[in-house]
Structures are given as C-alpha cells and as structure tokens.
Coordinates of C-alpha atoms and ligand atoms in Angstrom, one line a residue:
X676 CA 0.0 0.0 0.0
X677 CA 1.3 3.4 -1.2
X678 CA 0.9 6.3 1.0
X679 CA 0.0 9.4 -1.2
X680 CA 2.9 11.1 -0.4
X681 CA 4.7 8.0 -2.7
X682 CA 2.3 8.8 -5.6
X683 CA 2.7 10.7 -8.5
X684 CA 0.5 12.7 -10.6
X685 CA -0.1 14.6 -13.7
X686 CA -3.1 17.3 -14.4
X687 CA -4.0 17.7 -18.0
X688 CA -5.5 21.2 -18.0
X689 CA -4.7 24.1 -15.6
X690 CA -8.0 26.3 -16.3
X691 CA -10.5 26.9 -13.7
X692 CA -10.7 23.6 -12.2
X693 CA -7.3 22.2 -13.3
X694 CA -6.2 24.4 -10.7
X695 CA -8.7 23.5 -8.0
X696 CA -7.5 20.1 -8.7
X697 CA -3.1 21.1 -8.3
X698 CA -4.1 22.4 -5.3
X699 CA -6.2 19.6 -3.5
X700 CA -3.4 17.0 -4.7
X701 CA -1.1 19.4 -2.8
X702 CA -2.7 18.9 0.3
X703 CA -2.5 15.1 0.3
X704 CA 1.3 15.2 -0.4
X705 CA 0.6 13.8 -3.8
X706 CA 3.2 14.3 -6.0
X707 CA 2.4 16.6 -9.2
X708 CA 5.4 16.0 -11.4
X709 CA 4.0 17.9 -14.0
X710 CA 0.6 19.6 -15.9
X711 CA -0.3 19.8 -19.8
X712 CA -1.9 22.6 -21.4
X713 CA -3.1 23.6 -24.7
X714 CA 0.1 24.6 -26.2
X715 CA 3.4 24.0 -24.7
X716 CA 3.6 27.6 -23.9
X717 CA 0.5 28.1 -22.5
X718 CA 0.9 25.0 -20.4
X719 CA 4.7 26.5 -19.8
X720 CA 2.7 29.9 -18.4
X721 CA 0.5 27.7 -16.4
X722 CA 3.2 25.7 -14.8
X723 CA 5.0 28.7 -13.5
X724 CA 1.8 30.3 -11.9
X725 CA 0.9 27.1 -10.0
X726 CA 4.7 26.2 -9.1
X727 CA 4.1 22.7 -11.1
X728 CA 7.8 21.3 -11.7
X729 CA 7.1 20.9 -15.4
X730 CA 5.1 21.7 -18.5
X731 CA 4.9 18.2 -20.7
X732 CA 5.1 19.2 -24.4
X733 CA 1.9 16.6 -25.3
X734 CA 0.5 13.7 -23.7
X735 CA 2.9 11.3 -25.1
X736 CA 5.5 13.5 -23.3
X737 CA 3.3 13.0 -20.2
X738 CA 2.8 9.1 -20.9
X739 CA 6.4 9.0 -20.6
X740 CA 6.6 10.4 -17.5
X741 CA 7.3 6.8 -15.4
X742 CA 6.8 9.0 -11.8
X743 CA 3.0 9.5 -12.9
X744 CA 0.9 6.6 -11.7
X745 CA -2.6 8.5 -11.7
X746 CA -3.5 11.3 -14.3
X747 CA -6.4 14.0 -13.7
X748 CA -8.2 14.8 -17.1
X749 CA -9.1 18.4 -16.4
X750 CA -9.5 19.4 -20.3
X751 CA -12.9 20.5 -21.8
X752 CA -15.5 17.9 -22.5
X753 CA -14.5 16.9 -26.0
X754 CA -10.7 15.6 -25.0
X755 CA -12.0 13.8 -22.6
X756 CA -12.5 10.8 -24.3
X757 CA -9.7 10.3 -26.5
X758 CA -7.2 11.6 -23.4
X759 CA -8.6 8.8 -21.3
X760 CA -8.6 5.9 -23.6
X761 CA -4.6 6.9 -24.0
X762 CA -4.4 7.5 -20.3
X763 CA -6.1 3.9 -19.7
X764 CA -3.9 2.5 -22.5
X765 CA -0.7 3.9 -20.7
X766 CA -1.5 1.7 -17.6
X767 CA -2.5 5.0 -15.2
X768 CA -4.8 5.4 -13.0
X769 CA -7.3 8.0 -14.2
X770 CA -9.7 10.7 -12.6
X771 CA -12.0 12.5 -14.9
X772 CA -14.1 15.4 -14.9
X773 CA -17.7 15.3 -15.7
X774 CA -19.2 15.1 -18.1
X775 CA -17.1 11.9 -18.6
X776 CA -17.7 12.0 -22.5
X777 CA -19.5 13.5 -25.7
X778 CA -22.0 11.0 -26.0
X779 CA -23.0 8.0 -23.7
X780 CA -21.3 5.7 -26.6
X781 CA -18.3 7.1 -25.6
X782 CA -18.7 6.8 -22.1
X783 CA -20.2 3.3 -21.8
X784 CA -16.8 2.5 -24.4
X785 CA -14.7 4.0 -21.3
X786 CA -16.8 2.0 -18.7
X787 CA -15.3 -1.2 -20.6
X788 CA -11.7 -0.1 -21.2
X789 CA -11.5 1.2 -17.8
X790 CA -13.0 -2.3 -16.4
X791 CA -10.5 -4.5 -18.3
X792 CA -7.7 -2.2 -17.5
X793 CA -8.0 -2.9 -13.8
X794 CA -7.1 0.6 -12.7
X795 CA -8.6 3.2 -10.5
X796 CA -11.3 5.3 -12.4
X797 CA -12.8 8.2 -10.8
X798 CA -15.4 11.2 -12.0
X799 CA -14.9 14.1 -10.3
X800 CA -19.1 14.6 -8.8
X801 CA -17.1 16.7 -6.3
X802 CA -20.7 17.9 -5.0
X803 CA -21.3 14.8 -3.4
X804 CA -17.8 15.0 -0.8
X805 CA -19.9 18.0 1.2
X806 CA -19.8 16.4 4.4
X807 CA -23.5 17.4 4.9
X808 CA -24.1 15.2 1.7
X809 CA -22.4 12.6 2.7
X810 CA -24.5 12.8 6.0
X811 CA -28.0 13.3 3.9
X812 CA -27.2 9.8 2.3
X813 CA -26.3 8.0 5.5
X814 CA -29.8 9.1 7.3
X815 CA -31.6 8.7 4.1
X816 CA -30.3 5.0 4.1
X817 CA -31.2 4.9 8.1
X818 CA -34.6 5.7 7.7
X819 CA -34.2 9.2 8.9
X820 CA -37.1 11.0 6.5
X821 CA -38.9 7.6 5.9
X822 CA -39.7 6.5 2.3
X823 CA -38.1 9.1 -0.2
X824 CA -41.4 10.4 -2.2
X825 CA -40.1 14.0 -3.7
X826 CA -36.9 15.4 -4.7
X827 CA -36.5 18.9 -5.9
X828 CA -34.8 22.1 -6.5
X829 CA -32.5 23.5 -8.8
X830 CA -29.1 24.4 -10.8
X831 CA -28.7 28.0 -11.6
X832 CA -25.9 29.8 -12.4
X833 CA -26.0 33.6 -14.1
X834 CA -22.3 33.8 -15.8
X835 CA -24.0 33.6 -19.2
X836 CA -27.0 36.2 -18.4
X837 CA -25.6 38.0 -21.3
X838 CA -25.3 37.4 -24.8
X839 CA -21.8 39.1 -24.6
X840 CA -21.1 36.2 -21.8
X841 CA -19.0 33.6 -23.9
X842 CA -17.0 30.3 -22.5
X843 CA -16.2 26.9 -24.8
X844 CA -18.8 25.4 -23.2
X845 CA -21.3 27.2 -25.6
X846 CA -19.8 25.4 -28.5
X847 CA -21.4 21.6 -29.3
X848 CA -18.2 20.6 -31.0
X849 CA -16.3 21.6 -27.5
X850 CA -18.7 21.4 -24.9
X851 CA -21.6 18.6 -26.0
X852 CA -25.2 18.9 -27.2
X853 CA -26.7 19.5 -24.3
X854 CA -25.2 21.8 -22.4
X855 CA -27.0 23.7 -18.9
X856 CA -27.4 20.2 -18.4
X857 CA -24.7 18.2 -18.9
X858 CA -22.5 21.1 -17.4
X859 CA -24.1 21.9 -13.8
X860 CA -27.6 19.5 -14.3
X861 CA -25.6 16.6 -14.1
X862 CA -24.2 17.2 -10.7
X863 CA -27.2 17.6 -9.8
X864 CA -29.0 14.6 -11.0
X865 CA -26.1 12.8 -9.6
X866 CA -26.3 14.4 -6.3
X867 CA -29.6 13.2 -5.5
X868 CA -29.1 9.6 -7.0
X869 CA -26.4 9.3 -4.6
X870 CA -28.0 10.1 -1.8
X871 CA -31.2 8.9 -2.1
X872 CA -29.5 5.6 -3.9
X873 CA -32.5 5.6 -6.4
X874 CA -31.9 5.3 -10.0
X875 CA -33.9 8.2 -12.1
X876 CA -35.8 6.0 -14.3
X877 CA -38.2 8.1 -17.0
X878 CA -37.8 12.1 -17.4
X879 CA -39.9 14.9 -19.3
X880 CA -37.9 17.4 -19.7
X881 CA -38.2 20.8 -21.5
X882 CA -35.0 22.9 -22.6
X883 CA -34.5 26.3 -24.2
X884 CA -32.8 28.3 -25.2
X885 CA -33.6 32.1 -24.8
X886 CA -30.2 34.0 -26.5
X887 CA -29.9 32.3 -30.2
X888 CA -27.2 34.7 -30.9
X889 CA -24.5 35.3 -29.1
X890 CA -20.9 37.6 -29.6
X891 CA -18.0 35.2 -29.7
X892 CA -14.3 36.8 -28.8
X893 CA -11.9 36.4 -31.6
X894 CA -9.5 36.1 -28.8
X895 CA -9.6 33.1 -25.5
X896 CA -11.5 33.4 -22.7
X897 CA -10.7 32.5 -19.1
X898 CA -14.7 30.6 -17.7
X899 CA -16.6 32.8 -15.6
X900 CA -14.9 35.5 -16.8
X901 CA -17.3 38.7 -17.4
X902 CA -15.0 41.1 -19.5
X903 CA -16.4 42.3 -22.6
X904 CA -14.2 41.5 -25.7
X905 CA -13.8 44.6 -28.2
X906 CA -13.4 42.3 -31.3
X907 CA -16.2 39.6 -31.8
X908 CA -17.9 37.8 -34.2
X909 CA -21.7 36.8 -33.8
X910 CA -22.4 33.0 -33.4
X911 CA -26.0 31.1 -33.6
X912 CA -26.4 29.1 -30.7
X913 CA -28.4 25.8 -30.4
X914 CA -27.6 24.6 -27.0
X915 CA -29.9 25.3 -23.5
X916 CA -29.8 28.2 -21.8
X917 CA -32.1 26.6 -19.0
X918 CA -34.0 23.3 -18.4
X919 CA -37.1 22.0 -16.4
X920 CA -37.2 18.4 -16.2
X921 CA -39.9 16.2 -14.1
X922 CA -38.4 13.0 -13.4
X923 CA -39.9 9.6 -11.8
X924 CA -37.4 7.3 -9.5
X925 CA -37.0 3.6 -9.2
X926 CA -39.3 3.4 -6.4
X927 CA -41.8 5.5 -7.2
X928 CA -40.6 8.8 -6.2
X929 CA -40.9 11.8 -8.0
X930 CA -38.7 15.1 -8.5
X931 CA -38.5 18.4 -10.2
X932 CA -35.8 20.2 -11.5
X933 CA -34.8 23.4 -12.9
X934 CA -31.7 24.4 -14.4
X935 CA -30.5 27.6 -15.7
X936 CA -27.3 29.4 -16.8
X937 CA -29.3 32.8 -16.9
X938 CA -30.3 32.9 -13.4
X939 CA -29.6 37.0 -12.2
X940 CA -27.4 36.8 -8.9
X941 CA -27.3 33.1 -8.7
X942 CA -23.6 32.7 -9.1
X943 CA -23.6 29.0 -8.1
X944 CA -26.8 28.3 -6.7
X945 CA -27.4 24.1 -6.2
X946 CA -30.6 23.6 -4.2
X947 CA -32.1 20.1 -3.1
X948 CA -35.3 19.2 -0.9
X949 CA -35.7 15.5 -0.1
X950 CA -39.0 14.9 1.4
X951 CA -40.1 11.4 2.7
X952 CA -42.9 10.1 4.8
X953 CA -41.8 11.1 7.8
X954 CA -39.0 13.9 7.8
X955 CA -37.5 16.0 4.9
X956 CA -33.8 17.1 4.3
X957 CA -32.9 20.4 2.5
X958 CA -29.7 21.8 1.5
X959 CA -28.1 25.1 -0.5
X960 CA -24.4 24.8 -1.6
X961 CA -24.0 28.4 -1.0
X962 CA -24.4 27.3 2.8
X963 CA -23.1 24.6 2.6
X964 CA -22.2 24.4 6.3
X965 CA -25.9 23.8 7.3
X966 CA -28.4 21.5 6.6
X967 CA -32.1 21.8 7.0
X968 CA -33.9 19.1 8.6
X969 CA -37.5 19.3 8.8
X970 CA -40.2 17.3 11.1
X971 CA -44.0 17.3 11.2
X972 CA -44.3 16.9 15.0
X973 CA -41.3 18.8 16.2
X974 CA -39.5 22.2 15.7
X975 CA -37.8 22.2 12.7
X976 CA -33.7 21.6 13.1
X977 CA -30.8 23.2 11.3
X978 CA -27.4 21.2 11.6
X979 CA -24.2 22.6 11.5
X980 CA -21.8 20.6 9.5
X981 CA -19.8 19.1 12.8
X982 CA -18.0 16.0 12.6
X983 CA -19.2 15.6 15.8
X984 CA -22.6 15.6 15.1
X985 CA -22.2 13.2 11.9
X986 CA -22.2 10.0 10.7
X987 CA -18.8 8.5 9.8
X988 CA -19.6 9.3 6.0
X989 CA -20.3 12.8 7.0
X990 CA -16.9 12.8 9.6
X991 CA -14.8 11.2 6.7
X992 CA -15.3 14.1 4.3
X993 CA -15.1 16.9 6.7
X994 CA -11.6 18.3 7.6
X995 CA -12.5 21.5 9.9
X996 CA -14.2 21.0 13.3
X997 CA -17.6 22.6 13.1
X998 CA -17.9 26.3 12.9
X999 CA -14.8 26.6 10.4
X1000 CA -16.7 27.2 7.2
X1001 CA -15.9 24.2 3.9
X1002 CA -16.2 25.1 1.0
X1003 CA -16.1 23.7 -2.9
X1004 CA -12.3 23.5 -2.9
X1005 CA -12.4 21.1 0.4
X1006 CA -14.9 18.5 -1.6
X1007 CA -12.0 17.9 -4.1
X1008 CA -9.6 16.9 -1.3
X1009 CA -12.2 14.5 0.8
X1010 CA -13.3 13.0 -3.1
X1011 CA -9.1 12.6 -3.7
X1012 CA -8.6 11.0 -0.2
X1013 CA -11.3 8.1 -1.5
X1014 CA -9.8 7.8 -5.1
X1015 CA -5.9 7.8 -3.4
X1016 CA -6.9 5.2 -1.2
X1017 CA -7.7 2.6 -3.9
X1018 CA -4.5 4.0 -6.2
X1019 CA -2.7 3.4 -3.2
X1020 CA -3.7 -0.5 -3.3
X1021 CA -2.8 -0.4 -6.8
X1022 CA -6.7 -0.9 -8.3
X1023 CA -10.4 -0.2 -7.4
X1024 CA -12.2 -1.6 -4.6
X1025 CA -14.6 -4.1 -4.9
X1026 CA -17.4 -1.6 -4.0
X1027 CA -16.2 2.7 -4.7
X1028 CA -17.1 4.9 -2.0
X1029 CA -16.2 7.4 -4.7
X1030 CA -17.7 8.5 -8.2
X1031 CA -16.5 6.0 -11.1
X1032 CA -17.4 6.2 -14.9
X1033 CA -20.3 3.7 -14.3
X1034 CA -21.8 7.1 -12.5
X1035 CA -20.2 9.2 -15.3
X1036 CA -21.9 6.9 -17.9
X1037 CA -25.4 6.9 -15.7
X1038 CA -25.5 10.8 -16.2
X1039 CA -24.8 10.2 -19.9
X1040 CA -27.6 7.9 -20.3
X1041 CA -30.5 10.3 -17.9
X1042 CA -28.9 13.3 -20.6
X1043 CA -29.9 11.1 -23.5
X1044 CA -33.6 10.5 -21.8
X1045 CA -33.4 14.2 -21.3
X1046 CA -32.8 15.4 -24.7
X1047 CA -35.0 13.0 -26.5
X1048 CA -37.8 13.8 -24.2
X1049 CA -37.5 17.7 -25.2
X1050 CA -37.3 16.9 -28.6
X1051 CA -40.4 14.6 -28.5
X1052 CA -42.5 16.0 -25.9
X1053 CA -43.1 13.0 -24.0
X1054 CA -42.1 10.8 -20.8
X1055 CA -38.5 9.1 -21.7
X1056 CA -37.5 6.1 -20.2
X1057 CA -33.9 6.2 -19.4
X1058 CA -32.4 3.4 -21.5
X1059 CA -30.0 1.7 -19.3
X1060 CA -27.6 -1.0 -20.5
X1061 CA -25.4 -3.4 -18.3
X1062 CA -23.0 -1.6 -17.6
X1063 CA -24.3 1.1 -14.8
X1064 CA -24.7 -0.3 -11.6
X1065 CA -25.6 1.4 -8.8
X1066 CA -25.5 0.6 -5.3
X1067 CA -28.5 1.0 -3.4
X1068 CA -28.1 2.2 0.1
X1069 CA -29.2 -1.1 2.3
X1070 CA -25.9 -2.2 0.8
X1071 CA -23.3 0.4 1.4
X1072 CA -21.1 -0.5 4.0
X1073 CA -20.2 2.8 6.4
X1074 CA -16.3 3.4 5.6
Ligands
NAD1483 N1 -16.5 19.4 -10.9 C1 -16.7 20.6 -11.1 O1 -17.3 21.3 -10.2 C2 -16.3 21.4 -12.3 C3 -16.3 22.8 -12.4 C4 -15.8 23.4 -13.5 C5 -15.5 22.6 -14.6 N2 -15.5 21.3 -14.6 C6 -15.2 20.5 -15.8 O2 -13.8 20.6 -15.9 C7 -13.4 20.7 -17.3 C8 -12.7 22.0 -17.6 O3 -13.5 23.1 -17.3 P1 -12.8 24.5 -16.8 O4 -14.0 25.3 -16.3 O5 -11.7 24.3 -16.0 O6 -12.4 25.0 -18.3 P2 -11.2 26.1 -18.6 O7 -11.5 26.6 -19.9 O8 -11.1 27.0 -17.4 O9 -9.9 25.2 -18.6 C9 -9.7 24.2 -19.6 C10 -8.2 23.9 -19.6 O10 -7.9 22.9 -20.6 C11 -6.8 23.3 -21.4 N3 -6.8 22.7 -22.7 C12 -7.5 23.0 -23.8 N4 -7.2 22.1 -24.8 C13 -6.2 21.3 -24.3 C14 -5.5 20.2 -24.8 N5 -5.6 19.8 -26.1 N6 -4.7 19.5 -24.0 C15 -4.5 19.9 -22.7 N7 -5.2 20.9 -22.2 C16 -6.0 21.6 -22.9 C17 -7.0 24.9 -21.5 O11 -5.7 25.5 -21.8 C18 -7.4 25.2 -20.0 O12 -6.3 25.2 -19.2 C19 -14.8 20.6 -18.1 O13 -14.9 19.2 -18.5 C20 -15.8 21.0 -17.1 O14 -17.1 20.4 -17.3 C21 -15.9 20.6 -13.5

C-alpha cells in the first residue's frame, strides 16, 4: 500500500478547475510532477503560476513520464474521451471530470476499457464530498425521513446572463449537445441519485434556449470570466440556456428540477429538498455548512456541519471542526482522499465509496432521456444497459 505522499500525478489542464485540482493534490502530499496545457507555452505559463515542476510538451511526453501513476483529465469535455482511452492505454490510474464524454457511446466505451484495465477510475461529482451530503445519504439509508417520495430544487448559475457572456462550453463541438445540463444539471441529477440511492428511471424534460445569438471573442477566454471583448464575431447558438425536467425514480418517487445558466445573482446556486414520509432534508451549496432538517411533530432543526454531530460518511469528508466554514475546494480533497486510497492499493475496490465512470456513464444515459424527451414532448425512459450499476443504500457498508 502506497501512502500518497509516494504517488505521483499529472493534471491535464490548468484552467478553472485544473487548478482547484493542483491544489487539492497538494494537500494530500501527492506528488504533481507535472501539468499539460493547450500549447506547450500556455501550459509552460501555467506551470509557472501554479509552481508545477514541469510543463509536458503533449500527452505522449506525459505518458512518458514513469513518476506519474494517476493522471487528472481536467481538459474541456471533447478531449475527454480520447485523453482517457490513451491515459487507460498507458496503464495509469485515471480521474475524470464530468461530463465523462460526448455522447454515452463514448462513455459506456470507457466503462469497458477502464473495467479490463483494472485501474482506478474516478469522475470528479465533487458535489457529493460535502460532508452534509455525505450525512444526507447515511440518514436517508437509516430511515431518517422515511420512504423518499419528492426530490427537488435546482441548478442556476447567471455567468451567461448575457449574450456578450462567452465560454467553450457554448460550443457543441467543444462542450456537447446539451449543455445547462450536462455542465451543472448533471451534478445535480447525480447528487440526489447518490444520496437517495434511487436510479432516475423516465424524465420529461423541457430545454430552451432564450439567446440564439451570441458575440464570440476572436480572442480566449478565461470561464466565468465577465470582460467584454472589443473584437467579436456573432455565433447562432443551439444549445440550452435553462432546463425543467420532471423525473420519476425507481421506487416511485418523483422530482422536479430546474436548471438555468441565466439565473440573475445566482452565481452557483445548487438547491435540493428530499421529502419522505416522515422527515425532509434540505440543503443550498451556498451554505453549505448547514443543513435543513425538517419534522412534522417537532420544531424544525438546522445542523451545523460538525464532525461531531455526523455519521462516519459525513466525519470522513469533513476536515475543519464545526464552525470553520468548507467550502467547494475542500470537496476535491475529501473526493481525492477516497480515489488515493484505492490507487494506493494499486486498483479499485470491490465496492467505490467514490464516483467512477459507471456514475459518469449513468448521467450520460439520464442526458440522453433528457434530450429525446424535449425533442419529442413525451415521458422518456432512461435506456440503461449493463454496464451502470448502482449501489442502493441497504448495501453500502459505512467506511
Ligand atoms: N467538478 C466541477 O465542479 C467542475 C467545475 C468546472 C469545470 N468542470 C469540468 O472541468 C473541465 C474543464 O473546465 P474549466 O472550467 O476548468 O475550463 P477552462 O476553460 O477554465 O480550462 C480548460 C483547460 O484545458 C486546457 N486545454 C485545452 N485544450 C487542451 C489540450 N488539447 N490539451 C490539454 N489541455 C487543454 C486549457 O488550456 C485550459 O487550461 C470541463 O470538463 C468541465 O465540465 C468541473
């Protein structure tokens, strides 16, 4: 068993969350030997802001690299694919952002390499390593709010309010055809199937999309960035600016959900009620410190994300004692401390505590259910094949 201090890493991309995920690393003593960019210069540039010991020239040069036993695919969505396969190919452990792929043939084709390859696989659903979420799953799974019967809330974000607001992400090519969805609506239709361990079995869902044209920069652009570019050229736009989508669970249960890129003031605004048949759970991730537990025949409770006052799900994720605010940074190090523990035995448990590309490929599949529902106005099953298992929660073992 390797200790993570003994284990090296490489990050392919050093954006937004390519940073987030250099700096998590760090706190584990994982080793970062090196990061790839877009260019060799850019990724050079990158390197020296983030003190990263070396900028590989392309992911051969990275391959190469015999230190790096686990590489984080940090890229936008349409690398993802063919950098994993070559990551897989190489014999390295891999951890993934989401959405794992393109297209769920591409993602159920990465289910099966990374099952024959024998190595860790990971998708980085950072949302669910809140300690609070961790906690919601462990009392949903002890009965805590009875039988789950509702689950709703939302996704909204307002960084592309404006039709001068322009990211990769708004291109199909680069980002994927659906796109409020598959970027922040699949965190949280994962969310809830983790902690409610209920598949989402048939959707009716509803996108649009409200600015068809929007200015592109003839120059890059950093995401969530809101400067306005002086030259620009005008670009049609397919994708969804905002989704509603009813959806129906394995055991009956039914949920709403709204998601929206155009939200005014909602920066990063993810929103859940769970309401069973005896208690209800709520929870904002922009307090993500406290969760709302309510009853019908008592006062209402608010808990403070405490390790103390936690299951040892909840206690596992949390670093800080209670009172010491976590944030979105501190889910990538309690996700990383589950995915290190299996790279440090060398392959995946039996059983992941941790998001793999089964997961990754479930969101893929409730996307496809999602868009063919819009398109044809009707209930959509989601068409699940063998390869997405999920654990329900009578048989998750407390780690
Ligand atoms: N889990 C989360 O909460 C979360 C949050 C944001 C983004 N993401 C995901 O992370 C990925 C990146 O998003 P982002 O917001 O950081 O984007 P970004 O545009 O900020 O960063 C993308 C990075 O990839 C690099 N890149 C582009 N082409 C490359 C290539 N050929 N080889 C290597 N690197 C290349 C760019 O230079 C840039 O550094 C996306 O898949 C996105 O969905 C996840």
């Amino acid at each position: 068993m390797k200790r993570p201090a003994e284990i090296g890493a490489a990050v392919i991309g050093s954006g937004f969350i390519g940073t987030v995920h250099i700096e998590a690393l760090r706190r584990h003593g994982v080793q970062v030997h090196g990061l790839l960019g877009s260019t060799p210069e850019r990724g050079a540039q990158s390197a020296e802001r983030l003190g990263v010991p070396k900028a590989y020239d392309d992911l051969d040069d990275l391959l190469a690299d015999d230190r790096v036993d686990v590489v984080h695919v940090t890229s936008p969505n349409h690398l993802h694919h063919p950098q994993v396969k070559r990551v897989l190919a190489a014999g390295r452990h891999v951890v993934c952002e989401k959405p794992l792929a393109m297209t769920s043939d591409e993602s159920g084709e990465l289910v099966a390499i990374a099952k024959s390859s024998g190595r860790v696989n990971a998708v980085n659903f950072n949302i669910r390593y809140y300690p609070l979420n961790q906690h919601v799953r462990e009392i949903v799974r002890d009965g805590k709010v009875g039988d789950v019967r509702l689950v709703s809330g939302h996704y909204f974000q307002d960084w592309l309010l404006l039709k001068t607001d322009w990211n990769w992400r708004l291109e199909p090519n680069l980002g994927g055809s659906l796109r409020a969805v598959g970027d922040i609506g699949s965190h949280w239709l994962d969310l809830v199937t983790f902690m409610t361990g209920l598949r989402i079995t048939e959707v009716m869902a509803d996108l649009a999309t409200f600015i068809g044209k929007r200015h592109q920069p003839t120059g890059p652009v950093e995401t969530f960035s809101t400067e306005r570019a002086a030259d620009a050229v005008e670009r049609e736009i397919g994708t969804e600016d905002m989704a509603t989508i009813l959806l129906r669970f394995e055991n009956g249960a039914r949920g709403t959900v709204a998601i929206s890129q155009l939200s005014a003031g909602r920066k990063n605004s993810l929103q859940y009620e769970i309401d069973g048949s005896t208690d209800a759970v709520a929870w904002d991730s922009e307090q993500p410190d406290q969760l709302w537990i309510g009853h019908r025949e008592a006062p209402n409770e608010i808990l403070i994300r405490n390790p103390a006052l936690m299951g040892a799900a909840g206690q596992a994720a949390a670093f800080l004692p209670g009172g010491h605010v976590e944030g979105f940074a501190d889910t990538f190090r309690a996700l990383f401390a589950a995915v290190y523990a299996d790279v440090g035995n060398g392959r995946p448990a039996d059983q992941p505590t941790y998001p793999t590309f089964a997961d990754g490929h479930d969101e893929m599949l409730v996307g496809d259910a999602v868009a063919t529902s819009s398109r044809d106005g009707r209930w959509t099953a989601v068409a699940r094949d063998d390869m997405t298992p999920i654990q329900h929660l009578e048989e998750i073992a407390t780690p």
